Short mmCIF file of C-alpha atoms in Angstrom, two decimals:
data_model
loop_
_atom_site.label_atom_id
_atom_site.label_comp_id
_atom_site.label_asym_id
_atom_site.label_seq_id
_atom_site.Cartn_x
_atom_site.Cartn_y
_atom_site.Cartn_z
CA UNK A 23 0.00 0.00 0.00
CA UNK A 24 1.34 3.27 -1.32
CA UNK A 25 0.36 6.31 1.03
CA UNK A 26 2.48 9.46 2.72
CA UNK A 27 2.13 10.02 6.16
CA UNK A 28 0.94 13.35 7.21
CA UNK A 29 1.56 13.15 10.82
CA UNK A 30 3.01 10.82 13.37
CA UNK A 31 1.05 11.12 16.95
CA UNK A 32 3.47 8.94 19.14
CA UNK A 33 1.04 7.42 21.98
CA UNK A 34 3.47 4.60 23.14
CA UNK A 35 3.32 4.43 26.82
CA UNK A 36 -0.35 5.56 27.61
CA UNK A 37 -3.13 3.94 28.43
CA UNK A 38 -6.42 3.90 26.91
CA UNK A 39 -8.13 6.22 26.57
CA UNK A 40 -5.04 8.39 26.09
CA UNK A 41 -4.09 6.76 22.61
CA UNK A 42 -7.69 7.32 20.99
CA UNK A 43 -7.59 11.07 22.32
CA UNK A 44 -4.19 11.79 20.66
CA UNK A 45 -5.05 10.51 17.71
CA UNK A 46 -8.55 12.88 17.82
CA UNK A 47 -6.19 15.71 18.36
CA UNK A 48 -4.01 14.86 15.48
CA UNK A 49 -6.68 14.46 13.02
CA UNK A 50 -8.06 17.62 13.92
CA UNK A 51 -4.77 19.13 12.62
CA UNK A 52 -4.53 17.91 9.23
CA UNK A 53 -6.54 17.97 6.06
CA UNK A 54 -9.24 15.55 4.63
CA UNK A 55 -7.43 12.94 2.47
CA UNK A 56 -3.84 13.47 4.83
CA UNK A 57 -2.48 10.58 6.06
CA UNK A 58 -1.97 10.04 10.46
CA UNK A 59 -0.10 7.39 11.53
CA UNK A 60 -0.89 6.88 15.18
CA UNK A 61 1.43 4.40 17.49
CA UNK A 62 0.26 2.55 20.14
CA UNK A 63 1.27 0.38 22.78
CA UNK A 64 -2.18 -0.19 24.59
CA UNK A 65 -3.68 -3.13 23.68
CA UNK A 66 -7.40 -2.05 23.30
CA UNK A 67 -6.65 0.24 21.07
CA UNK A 68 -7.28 -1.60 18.02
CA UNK A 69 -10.31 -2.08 18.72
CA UNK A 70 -11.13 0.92 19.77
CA UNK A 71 -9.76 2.38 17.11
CA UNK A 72 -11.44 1.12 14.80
CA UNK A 73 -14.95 2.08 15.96
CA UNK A 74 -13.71 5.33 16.08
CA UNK A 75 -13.00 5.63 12.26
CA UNK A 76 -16.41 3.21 11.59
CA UNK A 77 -18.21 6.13 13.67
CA UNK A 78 -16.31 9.17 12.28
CA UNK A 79 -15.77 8.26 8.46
CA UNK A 80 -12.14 8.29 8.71
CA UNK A 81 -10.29 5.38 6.88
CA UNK A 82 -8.46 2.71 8.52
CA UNK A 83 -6.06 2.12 5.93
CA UNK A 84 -3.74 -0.39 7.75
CA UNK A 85 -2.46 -1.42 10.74
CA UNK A 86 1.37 -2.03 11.80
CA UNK A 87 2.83 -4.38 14.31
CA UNK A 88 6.51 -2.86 15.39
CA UNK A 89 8.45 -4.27 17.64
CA UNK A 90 6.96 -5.44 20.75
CA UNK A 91 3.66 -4.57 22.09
CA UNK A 92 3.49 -1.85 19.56
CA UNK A 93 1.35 -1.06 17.08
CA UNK A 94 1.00 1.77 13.93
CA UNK A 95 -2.42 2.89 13.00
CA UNK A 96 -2.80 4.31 9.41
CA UNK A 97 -5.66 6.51 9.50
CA UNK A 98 -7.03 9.13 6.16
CA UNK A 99 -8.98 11.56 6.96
CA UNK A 100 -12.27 11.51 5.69
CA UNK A 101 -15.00 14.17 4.61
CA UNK A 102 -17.30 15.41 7.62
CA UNK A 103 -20.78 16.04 6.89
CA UNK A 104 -22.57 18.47 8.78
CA UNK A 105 -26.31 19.43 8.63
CA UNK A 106 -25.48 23.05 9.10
CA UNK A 107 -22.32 25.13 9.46
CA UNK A 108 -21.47 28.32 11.53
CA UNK A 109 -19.59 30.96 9.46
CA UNK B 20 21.65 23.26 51.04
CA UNK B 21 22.33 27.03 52.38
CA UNK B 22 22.93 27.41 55.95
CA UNK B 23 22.41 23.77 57.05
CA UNK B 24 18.81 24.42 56.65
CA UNK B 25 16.45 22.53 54.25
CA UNK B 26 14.42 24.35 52.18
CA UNK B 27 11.38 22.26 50.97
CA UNK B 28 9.06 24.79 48.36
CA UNK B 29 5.37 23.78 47.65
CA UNK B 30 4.18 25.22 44.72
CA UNK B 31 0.05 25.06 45.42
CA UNK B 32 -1.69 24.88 48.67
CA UNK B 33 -4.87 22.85 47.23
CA UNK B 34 -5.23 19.77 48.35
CA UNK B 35 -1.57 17.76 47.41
CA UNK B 36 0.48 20.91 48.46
CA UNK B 37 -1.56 21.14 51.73
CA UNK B 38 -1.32 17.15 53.23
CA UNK B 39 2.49 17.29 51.90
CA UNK B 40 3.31 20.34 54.04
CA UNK B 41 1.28 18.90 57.10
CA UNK B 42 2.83 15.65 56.57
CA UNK B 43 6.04 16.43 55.89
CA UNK B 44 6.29 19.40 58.47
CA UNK B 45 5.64 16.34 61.17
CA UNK B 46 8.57 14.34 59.74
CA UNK B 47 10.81 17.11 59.44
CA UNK B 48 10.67 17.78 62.89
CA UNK B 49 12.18 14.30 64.00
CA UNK B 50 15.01 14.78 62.16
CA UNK B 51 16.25 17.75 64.09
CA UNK B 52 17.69 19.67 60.90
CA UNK B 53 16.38 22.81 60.39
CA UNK B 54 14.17 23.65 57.69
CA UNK B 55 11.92 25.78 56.38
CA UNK B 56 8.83 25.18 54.86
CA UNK B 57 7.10 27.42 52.12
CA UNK B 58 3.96 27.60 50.33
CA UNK B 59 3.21 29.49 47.36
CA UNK B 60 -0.03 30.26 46.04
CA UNK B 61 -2.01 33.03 44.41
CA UNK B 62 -4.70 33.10 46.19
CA UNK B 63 -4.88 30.34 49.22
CA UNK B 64 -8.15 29.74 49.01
CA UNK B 65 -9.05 26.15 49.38
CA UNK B 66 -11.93 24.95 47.57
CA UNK B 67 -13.32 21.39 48.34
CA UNK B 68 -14.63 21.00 44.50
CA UNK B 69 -16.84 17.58 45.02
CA UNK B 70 -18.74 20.16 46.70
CA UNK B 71 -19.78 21.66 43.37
CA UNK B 72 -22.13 19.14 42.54
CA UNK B 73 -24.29 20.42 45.37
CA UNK B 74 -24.07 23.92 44.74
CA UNK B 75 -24.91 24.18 41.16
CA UNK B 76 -28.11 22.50 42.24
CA UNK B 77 -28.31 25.30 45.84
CA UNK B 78 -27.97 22.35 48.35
CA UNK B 79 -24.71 24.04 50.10
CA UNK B 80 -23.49 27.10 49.59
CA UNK B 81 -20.48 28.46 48.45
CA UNK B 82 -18.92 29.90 51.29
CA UNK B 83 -18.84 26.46 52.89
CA UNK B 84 -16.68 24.65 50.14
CA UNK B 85 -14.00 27.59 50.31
CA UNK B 86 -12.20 28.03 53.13
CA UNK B 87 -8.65 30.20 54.32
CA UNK B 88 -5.90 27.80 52.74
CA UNK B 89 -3.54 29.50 55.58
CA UNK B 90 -5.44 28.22 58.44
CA UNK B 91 -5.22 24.67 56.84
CA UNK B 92 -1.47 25.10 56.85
CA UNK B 93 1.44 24.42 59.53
CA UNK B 94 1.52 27.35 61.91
CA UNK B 95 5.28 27.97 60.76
CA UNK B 96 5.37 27.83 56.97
CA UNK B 97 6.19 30.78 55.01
CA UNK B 98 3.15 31.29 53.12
CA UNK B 99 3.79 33.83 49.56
CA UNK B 100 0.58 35.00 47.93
CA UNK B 101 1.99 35.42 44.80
CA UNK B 102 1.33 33.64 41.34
CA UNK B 103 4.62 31.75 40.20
CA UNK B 104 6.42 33.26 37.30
CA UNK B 105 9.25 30.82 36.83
CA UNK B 106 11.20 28.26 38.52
CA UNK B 107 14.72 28.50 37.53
CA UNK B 108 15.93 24.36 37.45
CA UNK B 109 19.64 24.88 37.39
CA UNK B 110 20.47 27.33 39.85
CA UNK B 111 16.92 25.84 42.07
CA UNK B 112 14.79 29.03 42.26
CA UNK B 113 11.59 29.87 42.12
CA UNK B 114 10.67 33.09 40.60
CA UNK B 115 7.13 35.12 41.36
CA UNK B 116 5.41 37.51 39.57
CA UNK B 117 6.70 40.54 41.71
CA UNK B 118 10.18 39.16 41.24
CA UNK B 119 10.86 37.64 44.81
CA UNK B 120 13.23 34.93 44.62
CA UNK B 121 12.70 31.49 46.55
CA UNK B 122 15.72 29.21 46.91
CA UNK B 123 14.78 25.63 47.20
CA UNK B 124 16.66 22.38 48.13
CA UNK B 125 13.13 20.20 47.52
CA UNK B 126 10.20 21.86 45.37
CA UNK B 127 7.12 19.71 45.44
CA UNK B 128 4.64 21.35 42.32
CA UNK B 129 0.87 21.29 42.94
CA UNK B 130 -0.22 23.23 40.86
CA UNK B 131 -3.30 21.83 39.74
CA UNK B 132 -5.13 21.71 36.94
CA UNK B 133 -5.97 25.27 34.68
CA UNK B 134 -8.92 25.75 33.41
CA UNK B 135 -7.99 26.64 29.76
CA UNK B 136 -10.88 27.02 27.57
CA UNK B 137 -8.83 29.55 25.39
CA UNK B 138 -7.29 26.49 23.97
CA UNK B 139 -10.15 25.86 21.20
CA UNK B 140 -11.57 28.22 19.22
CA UNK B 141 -14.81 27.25 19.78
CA UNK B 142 -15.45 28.23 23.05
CA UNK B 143 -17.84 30.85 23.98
CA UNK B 144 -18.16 32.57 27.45
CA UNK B 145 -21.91 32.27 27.68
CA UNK B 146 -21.57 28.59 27.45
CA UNK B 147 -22.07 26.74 31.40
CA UNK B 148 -20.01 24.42 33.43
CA UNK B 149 -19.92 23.63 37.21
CA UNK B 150 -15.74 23.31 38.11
CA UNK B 151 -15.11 26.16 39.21
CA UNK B 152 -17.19 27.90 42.48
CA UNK B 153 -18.31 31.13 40.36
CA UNK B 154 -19.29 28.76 37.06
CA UNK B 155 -21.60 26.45 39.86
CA UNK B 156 -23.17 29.50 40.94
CA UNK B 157 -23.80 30.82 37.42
CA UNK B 158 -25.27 27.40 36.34
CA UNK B 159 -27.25 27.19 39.79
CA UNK B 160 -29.37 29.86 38.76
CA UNK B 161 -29.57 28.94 35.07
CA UNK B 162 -31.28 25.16 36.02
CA UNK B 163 -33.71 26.64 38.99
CA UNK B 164 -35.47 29.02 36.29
CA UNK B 165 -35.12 25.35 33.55
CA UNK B 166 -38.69 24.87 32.83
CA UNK B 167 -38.39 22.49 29.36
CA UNK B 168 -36.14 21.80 26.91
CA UNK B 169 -33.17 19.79 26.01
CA UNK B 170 -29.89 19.58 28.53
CA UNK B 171 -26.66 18.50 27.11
CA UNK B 172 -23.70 17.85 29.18
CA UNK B 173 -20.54 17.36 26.99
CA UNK B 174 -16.37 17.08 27.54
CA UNK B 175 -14.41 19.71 26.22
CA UNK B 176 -11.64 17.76 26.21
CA UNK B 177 -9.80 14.83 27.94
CA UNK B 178 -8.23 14.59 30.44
CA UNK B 179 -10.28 16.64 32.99
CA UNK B 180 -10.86 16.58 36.74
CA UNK B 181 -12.57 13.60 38.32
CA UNK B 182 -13.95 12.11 35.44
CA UNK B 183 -16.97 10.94 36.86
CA UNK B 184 -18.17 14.42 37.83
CA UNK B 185 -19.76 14.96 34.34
CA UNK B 186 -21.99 11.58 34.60
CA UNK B 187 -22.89 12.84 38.06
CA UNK B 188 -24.25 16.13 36.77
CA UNK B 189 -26.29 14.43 34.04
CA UNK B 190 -27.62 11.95 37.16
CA UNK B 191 -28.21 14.49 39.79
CA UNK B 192 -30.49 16.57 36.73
CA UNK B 193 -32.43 13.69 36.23
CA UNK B 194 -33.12 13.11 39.99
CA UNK B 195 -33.21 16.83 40.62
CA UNK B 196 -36.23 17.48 37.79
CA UNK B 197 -38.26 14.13 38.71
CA UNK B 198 -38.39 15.63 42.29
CA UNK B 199 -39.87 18.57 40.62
CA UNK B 200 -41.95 16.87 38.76
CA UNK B 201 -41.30 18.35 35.54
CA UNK B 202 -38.34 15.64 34.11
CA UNK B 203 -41.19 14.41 31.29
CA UNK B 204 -40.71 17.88 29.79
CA UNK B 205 -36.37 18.08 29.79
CA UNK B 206 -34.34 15.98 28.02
CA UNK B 207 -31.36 15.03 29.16
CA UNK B 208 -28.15 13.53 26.64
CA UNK B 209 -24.43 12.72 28.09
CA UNK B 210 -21.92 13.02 25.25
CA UNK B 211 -19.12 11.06 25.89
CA UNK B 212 -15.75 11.46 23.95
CA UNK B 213 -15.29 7.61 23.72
CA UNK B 214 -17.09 4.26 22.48
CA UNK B 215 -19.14 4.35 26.48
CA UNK B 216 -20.21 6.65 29.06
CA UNK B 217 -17.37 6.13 31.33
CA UNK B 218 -13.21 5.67 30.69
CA UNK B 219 -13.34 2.83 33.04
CA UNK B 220 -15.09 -0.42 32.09
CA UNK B 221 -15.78 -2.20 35.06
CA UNK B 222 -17.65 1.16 36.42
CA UNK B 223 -19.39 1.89 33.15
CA UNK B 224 -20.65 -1.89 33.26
CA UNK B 225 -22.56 -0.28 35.97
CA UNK B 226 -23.45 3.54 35.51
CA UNK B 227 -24.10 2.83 32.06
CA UNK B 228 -27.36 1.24 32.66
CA UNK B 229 -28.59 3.53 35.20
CA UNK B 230 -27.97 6.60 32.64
CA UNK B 231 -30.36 4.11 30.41
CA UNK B 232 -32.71 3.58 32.84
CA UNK B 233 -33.11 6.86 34.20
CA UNK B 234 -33.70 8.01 30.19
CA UNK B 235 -30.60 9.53 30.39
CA UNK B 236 -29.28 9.40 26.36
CA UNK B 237 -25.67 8.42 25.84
CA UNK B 238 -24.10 9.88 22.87
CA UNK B 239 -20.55 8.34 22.46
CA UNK B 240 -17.69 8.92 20.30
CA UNK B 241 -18.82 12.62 20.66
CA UNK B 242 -15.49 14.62 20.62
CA UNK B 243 -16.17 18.15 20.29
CA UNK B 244 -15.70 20.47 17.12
CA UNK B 245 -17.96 23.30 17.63
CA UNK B 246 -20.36 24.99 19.29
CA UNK B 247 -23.17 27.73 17.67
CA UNK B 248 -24.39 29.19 20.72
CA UNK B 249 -26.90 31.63 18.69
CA UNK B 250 -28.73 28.25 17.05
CA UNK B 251 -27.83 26.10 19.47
CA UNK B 252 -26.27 23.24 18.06
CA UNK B 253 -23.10 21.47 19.40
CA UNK B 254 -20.96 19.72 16.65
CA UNK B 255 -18.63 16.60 16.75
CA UNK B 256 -15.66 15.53 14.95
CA UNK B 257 -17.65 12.23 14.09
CA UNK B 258 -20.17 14.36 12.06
CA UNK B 259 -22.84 14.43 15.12
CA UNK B 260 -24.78 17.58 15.42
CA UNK B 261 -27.37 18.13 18.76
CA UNK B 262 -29.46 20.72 19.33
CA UNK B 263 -30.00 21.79 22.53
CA UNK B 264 -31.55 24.38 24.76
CA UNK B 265 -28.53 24.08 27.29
CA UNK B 266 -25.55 23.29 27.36
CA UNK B 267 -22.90 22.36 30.06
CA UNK B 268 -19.54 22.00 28.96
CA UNK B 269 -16.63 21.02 30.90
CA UNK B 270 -14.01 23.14 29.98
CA UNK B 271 -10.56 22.03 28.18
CA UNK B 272 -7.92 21.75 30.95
CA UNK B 273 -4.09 22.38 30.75
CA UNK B 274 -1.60 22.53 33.66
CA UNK B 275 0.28 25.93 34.34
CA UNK B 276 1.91 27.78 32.12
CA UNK B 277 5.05 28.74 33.56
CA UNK B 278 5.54 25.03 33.86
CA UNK B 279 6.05 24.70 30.42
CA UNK B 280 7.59 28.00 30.00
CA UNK B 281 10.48 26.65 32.79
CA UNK B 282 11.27 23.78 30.89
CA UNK B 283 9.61 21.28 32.81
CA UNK B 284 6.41 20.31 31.84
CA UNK B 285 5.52 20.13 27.82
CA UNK B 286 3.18 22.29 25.74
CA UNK B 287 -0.33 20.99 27.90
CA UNK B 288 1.50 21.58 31.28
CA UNK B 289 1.36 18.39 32.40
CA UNK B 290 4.64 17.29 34.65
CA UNK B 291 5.78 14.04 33.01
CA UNK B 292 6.10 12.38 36.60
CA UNK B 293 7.46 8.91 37.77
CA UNK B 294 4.16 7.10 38.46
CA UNK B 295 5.64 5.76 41.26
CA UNK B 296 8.41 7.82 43.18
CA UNK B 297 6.32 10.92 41.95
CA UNK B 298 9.52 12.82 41.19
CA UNK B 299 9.36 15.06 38.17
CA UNK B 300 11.24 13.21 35.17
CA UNK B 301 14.99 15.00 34.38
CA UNK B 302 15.08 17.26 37.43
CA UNK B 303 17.29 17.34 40.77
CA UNK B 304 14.86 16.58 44.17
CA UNK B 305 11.39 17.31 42.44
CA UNK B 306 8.18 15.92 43.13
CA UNK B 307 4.83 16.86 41.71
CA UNK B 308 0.94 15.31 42.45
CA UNK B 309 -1.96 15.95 42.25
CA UNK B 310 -4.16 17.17 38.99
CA UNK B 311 -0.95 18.60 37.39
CA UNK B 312 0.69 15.30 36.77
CA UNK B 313 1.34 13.23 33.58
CA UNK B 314 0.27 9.88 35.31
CA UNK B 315 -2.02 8.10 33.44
CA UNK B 316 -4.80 8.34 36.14
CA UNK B 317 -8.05 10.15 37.76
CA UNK B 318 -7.27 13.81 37.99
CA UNK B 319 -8.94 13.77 41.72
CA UNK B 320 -8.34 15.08 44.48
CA UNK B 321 -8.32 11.49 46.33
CA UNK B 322 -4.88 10.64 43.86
CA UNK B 323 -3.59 13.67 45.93
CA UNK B 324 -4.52 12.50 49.06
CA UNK B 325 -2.54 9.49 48.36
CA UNK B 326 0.27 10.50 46.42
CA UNK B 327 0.90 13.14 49.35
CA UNK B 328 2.09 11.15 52.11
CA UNK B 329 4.46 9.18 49.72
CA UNK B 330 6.46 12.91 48.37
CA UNK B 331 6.52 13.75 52.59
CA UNK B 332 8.18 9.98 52.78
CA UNK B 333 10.50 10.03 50.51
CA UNK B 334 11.66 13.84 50.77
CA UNK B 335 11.99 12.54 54.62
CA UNK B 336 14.20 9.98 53.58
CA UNK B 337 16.57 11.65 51.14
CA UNK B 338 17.29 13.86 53.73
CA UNK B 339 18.08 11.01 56.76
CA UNK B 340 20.20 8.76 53.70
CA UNK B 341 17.82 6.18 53.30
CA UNK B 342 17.69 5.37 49.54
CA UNK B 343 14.75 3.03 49.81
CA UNK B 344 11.71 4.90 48.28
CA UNK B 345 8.49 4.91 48.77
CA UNK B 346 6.29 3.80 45.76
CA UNK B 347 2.87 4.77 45.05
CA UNK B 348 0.85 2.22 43.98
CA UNK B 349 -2.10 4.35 42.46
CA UNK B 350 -4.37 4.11 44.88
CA UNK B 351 -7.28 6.53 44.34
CA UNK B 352 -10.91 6.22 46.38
CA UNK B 353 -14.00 7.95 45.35
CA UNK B 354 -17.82 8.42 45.39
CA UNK B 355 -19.61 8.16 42.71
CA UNK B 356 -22.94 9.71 43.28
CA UNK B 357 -25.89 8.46 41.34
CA UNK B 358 -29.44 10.25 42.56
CA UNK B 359 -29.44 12.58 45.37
CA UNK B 360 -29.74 9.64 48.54
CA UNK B 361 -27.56 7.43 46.80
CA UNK B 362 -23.88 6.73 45.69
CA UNK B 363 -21.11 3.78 44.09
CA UNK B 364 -17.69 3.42 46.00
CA UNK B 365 -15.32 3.14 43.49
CA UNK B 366 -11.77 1.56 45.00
CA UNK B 367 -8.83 1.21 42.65
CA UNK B 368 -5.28 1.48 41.88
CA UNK B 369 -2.59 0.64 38.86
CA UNK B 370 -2.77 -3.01 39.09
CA UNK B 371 -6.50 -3.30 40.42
CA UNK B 372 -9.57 -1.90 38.62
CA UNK B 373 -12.24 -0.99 40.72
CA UNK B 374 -15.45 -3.52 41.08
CA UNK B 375 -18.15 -1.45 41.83
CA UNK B 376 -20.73 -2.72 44.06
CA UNK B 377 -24.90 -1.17 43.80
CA UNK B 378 -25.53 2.49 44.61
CA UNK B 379 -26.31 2.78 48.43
CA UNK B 380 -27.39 5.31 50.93
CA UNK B 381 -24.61 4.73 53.19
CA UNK B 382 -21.99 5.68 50.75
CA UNK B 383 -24.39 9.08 49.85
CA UNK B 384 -24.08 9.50 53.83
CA UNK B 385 -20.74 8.91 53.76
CA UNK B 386 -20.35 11.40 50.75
CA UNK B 387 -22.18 13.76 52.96
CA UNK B 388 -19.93 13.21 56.17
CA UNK B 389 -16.35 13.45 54.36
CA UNK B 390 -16.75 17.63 53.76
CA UNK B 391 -16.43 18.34 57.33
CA UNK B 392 -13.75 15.42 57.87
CA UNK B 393 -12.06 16.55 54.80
CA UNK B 394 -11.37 20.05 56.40
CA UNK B 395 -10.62 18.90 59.60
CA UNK B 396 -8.74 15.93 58.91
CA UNK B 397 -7.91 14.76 55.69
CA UNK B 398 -6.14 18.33 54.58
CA UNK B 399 -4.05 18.34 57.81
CA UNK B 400 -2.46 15.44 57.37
CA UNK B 401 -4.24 13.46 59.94
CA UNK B 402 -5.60 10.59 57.75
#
């Protein structure tokens, strides 16, 4: 799978829900269609994970297994839709 | 360590800076050195925030969950009513705002946690929260005068101060309308950043279906984007937008500034801290506790209480030679109240989750009882 990473959020260490709240943060600070790579040493986090982007229309494009416990979550960024929007 | 005496520095006098100064002013004198204890703080006024979830709903007033911070202090600790401004790591100094300059040989930081909501861009001032004693107030009046309508009570952002608080709001509305018999005509919906009500499962096994039961909706995986407080409608980064009539937002938190801005704490303020010696990662004899630590748990003032008596310890030891620390093992107690007459006991530390028994009375009396102890006890240093 061919992709550039955007941004790396680094969550190796912390503890659920700390992992899944990174990556919100670092999603919020790229573009729809950028690439975040998010790595994780907490094992619920795949799971959790992946409801997120199910729930939030991000793409999971692929997950990583590094050395260790840890693990590299390939998110995209997807479209939001909104029913209305404040100026 | 200048003239033979010891100078120990507690940045904070809520409640971690207050039971390490009573603690560790007891040990201090059996060692016979002399020392010299100070406390700096910009205001020293100790507030007992559980108490907050009574007065937003005008069942205990303000004045009796703030009290002097001095009074709750050793009689002979040098007590500076000044904000901080830097602390200077090499040379051990702490810097205030007016310039005065405090050497230390220890410096415990306590600094709590700041409520920052100038951190998103969507925050707006009209919008209401309960964690601070003027917001409860504000709010207080705000649900006496709710007639019908829709109540939302969302996270700002994680992590935030005792995380159950939020849940207990959205509980206590629920018991507080049905008691005035108008809950058929308000709505009340819990938005919760993550996939269930609350970050621990074993609780939200049980506190999730109470919020059901009571009607209580559970929005999850609600992270928050926006907020239009002139339509009304709160937005999520998943796409969710609620309407809503009002809204009570807990505020983003960060730690304090100058933390970061002295090079020891990161951009959010948060002291990366040895979950278990609680000294402050890269630095000479520092400890920090409390709300403005990294450590991944509750941001309560019950982690405090605990983490407190092990900073007294093992500042009491490093200065007698004994190289045996004390650990903390995460211990953290609290109530989690669920209807006004009834509360969980939640029990817990790094290797144990808590296993929440039913809601009871006794632990709402209990709940009820620990103000007063908390003042006269617990925040000296007695328990």
């Amino acid at each position: 799978m061919s992709y550039t990473v955007t941004k790396k959020v680094d969550a190796v260490g912390s503890f659920c829900p700390g992992p899944l709240m990174e990556l919100v943060r670092g999603i919020k600070e790229v573009e729809v269609g950028e690439i975040v790579e998010l790595l994780s040493s907490d094992k619920g986090s795949a799971a959790e994970v992946q409801k997120w982007c199910e729930k939030s229309g991000n793409e999971l494009l692929e997950i990583k297994q590094y050395d260790g416990d840890t693990q590299g979550f390939v998110i995209k960024k997807g479209e939001r839709k909104r029913r209305r929007r404040r100026e | 360590m200048s003239n033979n005496t010891v100078n120990v520095v507690i940045l904070g006098a809520g409640t971690g800076g207050t039971i390490v100064a009573n603690k560790l002013n007891k040990k201090l004198k059996k060692t016979k050195k002399p020392f010299q204890l100070t406390v700096i703080d910009p205001s020293f006024k100790h507030v007992y925030q559980p108490g907050f979830l009574f007065t937003m709903f005008k069942k205990d007033k303000t004045h009796s969950i703030v009290k002097d911070g001095k009074k709750l202090l050793p009689k002979n600790t040098n007590m500076i009513e000044e904000k901080v401004k830097k602390v200077e790591t090499k040379d051990k100094v702490v810097i205030t705002e007016s310039g005065t300059k405090v050497p230390y040989d220890y410096l415990v930081i306590a600094t709590g946690a700041k409520l920052s909501p100038e951190k998103v861009d969507w925050w707006d001032d009209s919008l209401y929260h309960y964690y601070s004693p003027e917001a409860a107030d504000r709010l207080s009046e705000k649900i006496e005068n709710f007639r019908e309508g829709k109540i939302i009570i969302a996270i700002g952002e994680i992590p935030y101060k005792c995380p159950p608080a939020p849940i207990e709001g959205a509980l206590l509305l629920d018991d507080y309308f049905k008691k005035k018999g108008i809950r058929d005509k308000v709505e009340i919906q819990y938005c919760s950043p993550l996939d269930r009500a609350f970050s621990i499962k074993t609780v939200n096994e049980v506190i999730e279906p109470i919020m059901n039961e009571k009607g209580i909706e559970v929005e999850t995986f609600f992270n928050v984007d926006d907020v239009d407080t002139e339509e009304k409608v709160l937005y999520s980064l998943e796409g969710s937008d609620l309407d809503y009539d009002l809204l009570i937002m807990i505020p983003p938190h960060t730690g304090q500034p100058f933390l970061h801005e002295s090079g020891i704490a990161g951009k959010s303020g948060w002291v990366p801290t040895d979950r278990e010696t609680l000294r402050v990662q890269d630095q000479e004899n520092m400890y920090a506790l409390g709300d403005t630590t990294d450590i991944p748990t509750s941001k309560a003032g019950s982690t405090a209480h605990y983490e407190a008596p092990i900073i007294a310890e093992n500042i009491y030891k490093d200065i007698i030679g004994d190289t045996n620390l004390t650990k903390y093992d995460g211990h953290v107690q609290c109530f989690f109240l669920t209807e006004f007459g009834k509360s969980l006991f939640i029990d817990f530390n790094f290797e144990h989750p808590p296993k929440p028994g039913k809601p009871s009375r006794f632990w709402w009396w209990f709940k009820l009882f620990f103000k007063p102890f908390y003042f006269r006890a617990v925040a000296k240093g007695l328990v």
